[in-house]
Short mmCIF file of C-alpha atoms and ligand atoms in Angstrom, two decimals:
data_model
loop_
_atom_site.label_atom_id
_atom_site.label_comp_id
_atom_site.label_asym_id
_atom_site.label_seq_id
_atom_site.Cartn_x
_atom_site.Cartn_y
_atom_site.Cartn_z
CA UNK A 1 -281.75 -39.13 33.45
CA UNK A 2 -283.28 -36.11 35.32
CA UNK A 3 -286.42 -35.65 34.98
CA UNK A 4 -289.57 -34.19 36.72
CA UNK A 5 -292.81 -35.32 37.22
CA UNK A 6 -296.15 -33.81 38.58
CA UNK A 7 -297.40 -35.21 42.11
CA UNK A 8 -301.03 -34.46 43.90
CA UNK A 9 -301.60 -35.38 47.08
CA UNK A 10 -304.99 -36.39 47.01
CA UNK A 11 -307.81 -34.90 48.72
CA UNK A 12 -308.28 -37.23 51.05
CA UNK A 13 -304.58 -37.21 51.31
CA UNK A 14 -305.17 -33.71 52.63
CA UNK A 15 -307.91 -34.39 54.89
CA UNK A 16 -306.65 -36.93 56.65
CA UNK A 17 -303.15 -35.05 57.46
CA UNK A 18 -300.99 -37.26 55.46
CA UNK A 19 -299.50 -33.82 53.71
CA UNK A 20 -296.26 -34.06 55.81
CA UNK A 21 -296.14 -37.82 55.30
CA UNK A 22 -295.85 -37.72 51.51
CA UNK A 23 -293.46 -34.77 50.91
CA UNK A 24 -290.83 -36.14 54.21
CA UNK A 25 -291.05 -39.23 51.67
CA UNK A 26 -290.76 -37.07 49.10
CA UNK A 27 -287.66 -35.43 50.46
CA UNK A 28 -286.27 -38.14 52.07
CA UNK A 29 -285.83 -40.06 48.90
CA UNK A 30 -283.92 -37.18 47.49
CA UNK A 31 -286.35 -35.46 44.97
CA UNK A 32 -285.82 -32.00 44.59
CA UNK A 33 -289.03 -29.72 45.19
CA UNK A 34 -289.23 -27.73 42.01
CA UNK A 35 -292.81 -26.09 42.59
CA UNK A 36 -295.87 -26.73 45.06
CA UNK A 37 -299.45 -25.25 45.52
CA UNK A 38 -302.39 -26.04 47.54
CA UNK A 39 -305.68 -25.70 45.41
CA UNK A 40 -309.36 -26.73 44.54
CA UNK A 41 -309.58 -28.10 41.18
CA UNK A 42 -312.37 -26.94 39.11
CA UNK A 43 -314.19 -29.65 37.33
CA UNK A 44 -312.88 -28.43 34.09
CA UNK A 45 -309.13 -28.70 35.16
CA UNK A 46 -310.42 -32.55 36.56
CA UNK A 47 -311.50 -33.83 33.53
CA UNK A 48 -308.97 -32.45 31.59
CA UNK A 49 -306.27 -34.06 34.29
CA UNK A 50 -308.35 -37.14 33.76
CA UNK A 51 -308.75 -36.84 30.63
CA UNK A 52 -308.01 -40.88 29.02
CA UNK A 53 -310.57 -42.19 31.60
CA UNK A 54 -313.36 -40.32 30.53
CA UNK A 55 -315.20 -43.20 29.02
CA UNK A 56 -314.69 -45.69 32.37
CA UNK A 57 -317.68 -46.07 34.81
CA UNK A 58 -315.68 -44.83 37.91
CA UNK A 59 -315.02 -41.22 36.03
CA UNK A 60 -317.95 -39.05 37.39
CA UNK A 61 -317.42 -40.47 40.63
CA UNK A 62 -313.68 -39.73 40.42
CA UNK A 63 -314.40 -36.06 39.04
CA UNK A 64 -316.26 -35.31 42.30
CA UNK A 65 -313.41 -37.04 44.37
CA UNK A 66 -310.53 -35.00 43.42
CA UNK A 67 -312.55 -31.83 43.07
CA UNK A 68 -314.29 -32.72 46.38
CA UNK A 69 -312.14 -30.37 48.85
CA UNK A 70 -308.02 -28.70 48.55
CA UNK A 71 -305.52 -31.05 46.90
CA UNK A 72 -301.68 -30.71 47.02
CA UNK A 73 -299.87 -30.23 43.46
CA UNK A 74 -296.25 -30.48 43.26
CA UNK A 75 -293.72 -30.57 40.76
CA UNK A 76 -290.41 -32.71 41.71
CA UNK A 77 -287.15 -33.81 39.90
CA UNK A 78 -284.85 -35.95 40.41
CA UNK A 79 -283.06 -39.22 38.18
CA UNK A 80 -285.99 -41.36 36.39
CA UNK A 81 -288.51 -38.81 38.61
CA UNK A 82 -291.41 -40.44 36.80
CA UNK A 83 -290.90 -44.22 37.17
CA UNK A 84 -289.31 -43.65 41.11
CA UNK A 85 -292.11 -41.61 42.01
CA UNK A 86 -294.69 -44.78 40.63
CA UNK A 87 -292.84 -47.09 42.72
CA UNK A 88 -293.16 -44.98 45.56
CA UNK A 89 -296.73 -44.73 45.43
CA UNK A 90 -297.57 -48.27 44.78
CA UNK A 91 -300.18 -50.02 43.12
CA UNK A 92 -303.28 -48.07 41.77
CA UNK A 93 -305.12 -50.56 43.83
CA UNK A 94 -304.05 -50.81 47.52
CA UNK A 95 -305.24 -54.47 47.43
CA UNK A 96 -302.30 -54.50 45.33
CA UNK A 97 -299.83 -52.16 46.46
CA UNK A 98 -296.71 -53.69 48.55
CA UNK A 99 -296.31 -52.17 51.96
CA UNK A 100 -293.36 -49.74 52.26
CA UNK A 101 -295.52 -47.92 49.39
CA UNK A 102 -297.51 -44.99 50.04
CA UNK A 103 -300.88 -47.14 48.87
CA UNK A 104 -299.63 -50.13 50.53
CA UNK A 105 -299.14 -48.20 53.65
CA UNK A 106 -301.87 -45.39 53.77
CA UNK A 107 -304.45 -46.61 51.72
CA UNK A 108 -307.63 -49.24 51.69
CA UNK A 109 -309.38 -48.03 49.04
CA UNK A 110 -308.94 -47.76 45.08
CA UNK A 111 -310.30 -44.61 44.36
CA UNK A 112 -309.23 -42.80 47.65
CA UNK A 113 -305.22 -43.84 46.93
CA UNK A 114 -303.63 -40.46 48.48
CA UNK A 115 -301.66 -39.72 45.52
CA UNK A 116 -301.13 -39.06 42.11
CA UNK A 117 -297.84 -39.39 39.52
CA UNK A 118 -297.84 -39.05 35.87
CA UNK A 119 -297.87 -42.80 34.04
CA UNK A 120 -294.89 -41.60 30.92
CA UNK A 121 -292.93 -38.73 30.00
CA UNK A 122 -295.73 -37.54 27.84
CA UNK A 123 -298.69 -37.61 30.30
CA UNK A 124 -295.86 -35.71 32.68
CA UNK A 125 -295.78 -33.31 30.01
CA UNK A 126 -299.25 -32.82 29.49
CA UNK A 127 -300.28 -32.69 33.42
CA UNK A 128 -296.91 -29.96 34.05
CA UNK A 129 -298.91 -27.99 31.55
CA UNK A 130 -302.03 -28.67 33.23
CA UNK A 131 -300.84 -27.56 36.55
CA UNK A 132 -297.84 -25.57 35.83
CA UNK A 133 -297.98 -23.77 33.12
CA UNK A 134 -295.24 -21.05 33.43
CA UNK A 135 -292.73 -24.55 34.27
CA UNK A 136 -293.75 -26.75 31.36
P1 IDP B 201 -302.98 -44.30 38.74
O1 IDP B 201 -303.42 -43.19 39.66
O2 IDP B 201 -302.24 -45.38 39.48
O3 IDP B 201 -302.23 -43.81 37.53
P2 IDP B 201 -305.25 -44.77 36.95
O4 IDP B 201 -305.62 -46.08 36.37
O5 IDP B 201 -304.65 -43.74 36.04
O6 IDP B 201 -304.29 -45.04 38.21
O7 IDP B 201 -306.56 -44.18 37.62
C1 IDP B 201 -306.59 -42.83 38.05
C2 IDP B 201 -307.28 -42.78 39.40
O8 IDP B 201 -308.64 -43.12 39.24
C3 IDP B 201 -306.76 -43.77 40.44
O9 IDP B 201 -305.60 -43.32 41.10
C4 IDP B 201 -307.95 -43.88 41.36
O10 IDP B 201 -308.05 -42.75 42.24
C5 IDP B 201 -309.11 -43.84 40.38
N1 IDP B 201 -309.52 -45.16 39.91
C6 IDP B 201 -308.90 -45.97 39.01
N2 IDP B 201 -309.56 -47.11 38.80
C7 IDP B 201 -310.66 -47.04 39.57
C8 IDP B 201 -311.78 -47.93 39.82
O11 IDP B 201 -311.88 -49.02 39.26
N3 IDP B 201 -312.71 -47.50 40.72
C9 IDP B 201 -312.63 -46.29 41.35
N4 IDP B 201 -311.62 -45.43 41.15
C10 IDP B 201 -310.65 -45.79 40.28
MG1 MG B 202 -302.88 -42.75 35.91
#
């Protein structure tokens, strides 16, 4: 089924230059880009992105991370979008992540994992909102 699904590249993602990286994955795998913005989250938008991990220890630090310099927002589509997309990136850990993923391949470190995909079609609802709100 089509569906679409919201994608950040991180920002380390952005810092290190892997911006062209993830979308020519992104592309090559077919995904249609349906809308894509370079911002700086405000630490309102970041805790409400991360919302269900407010009560974990890593959640300040991760607040500062992704608010921490210009991250990459997209929304893509394409068949199972949401599930395809979470295979492409991997593991959340990239101890765990198989190579030939983008964590596997790009990443060493848990919370600096490049990129982002919404878990289920209702978080993907809720972050489209978030992010795009004249799309959702
Ligand atoms: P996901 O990005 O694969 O969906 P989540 O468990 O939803 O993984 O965690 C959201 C993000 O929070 C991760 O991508 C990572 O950047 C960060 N994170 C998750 N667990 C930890 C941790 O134990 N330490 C530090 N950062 C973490
Ligand atoms: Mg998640």
């Amino acid at each position: 089924m089509s569906e679409r699904t919201l994608v950040l590249i991180k920002p380390d993602g952005v810092a290190r230059g892997l911006v062209g990286e993830v979308l020519g994955r992104i592309e090559r795998k077919g995904f249609v880009l349906v809308a894509m913005e370079l911002r700086t989250l405000d630490r309102a938008t970041a805790e409400a992105h991360y919302g269900e991990h407010a009560d974990k220890p890593f959640f300040a630090d991760l607040v500062d991370f992704i608010t921490g310099g210009p991250l990459v927002a997209a929304l893509i589509e394409g068949p199972d979008a949401i599930v395809q997309w979470r295979n492409m990136m991997g593991a959340t850990n990239p101890v765990n992540a198989a190579q030939g993923t983008i964590r596997g391949d790009l990443a060493t470190e848990m919370q600096n994992n490049v990129t982002h995909g919404s878990d289920s079609p209702q978080s993907a609802a809720r972050e489209v909102a978030l992010f795009f709100p004249g799309l959702a």
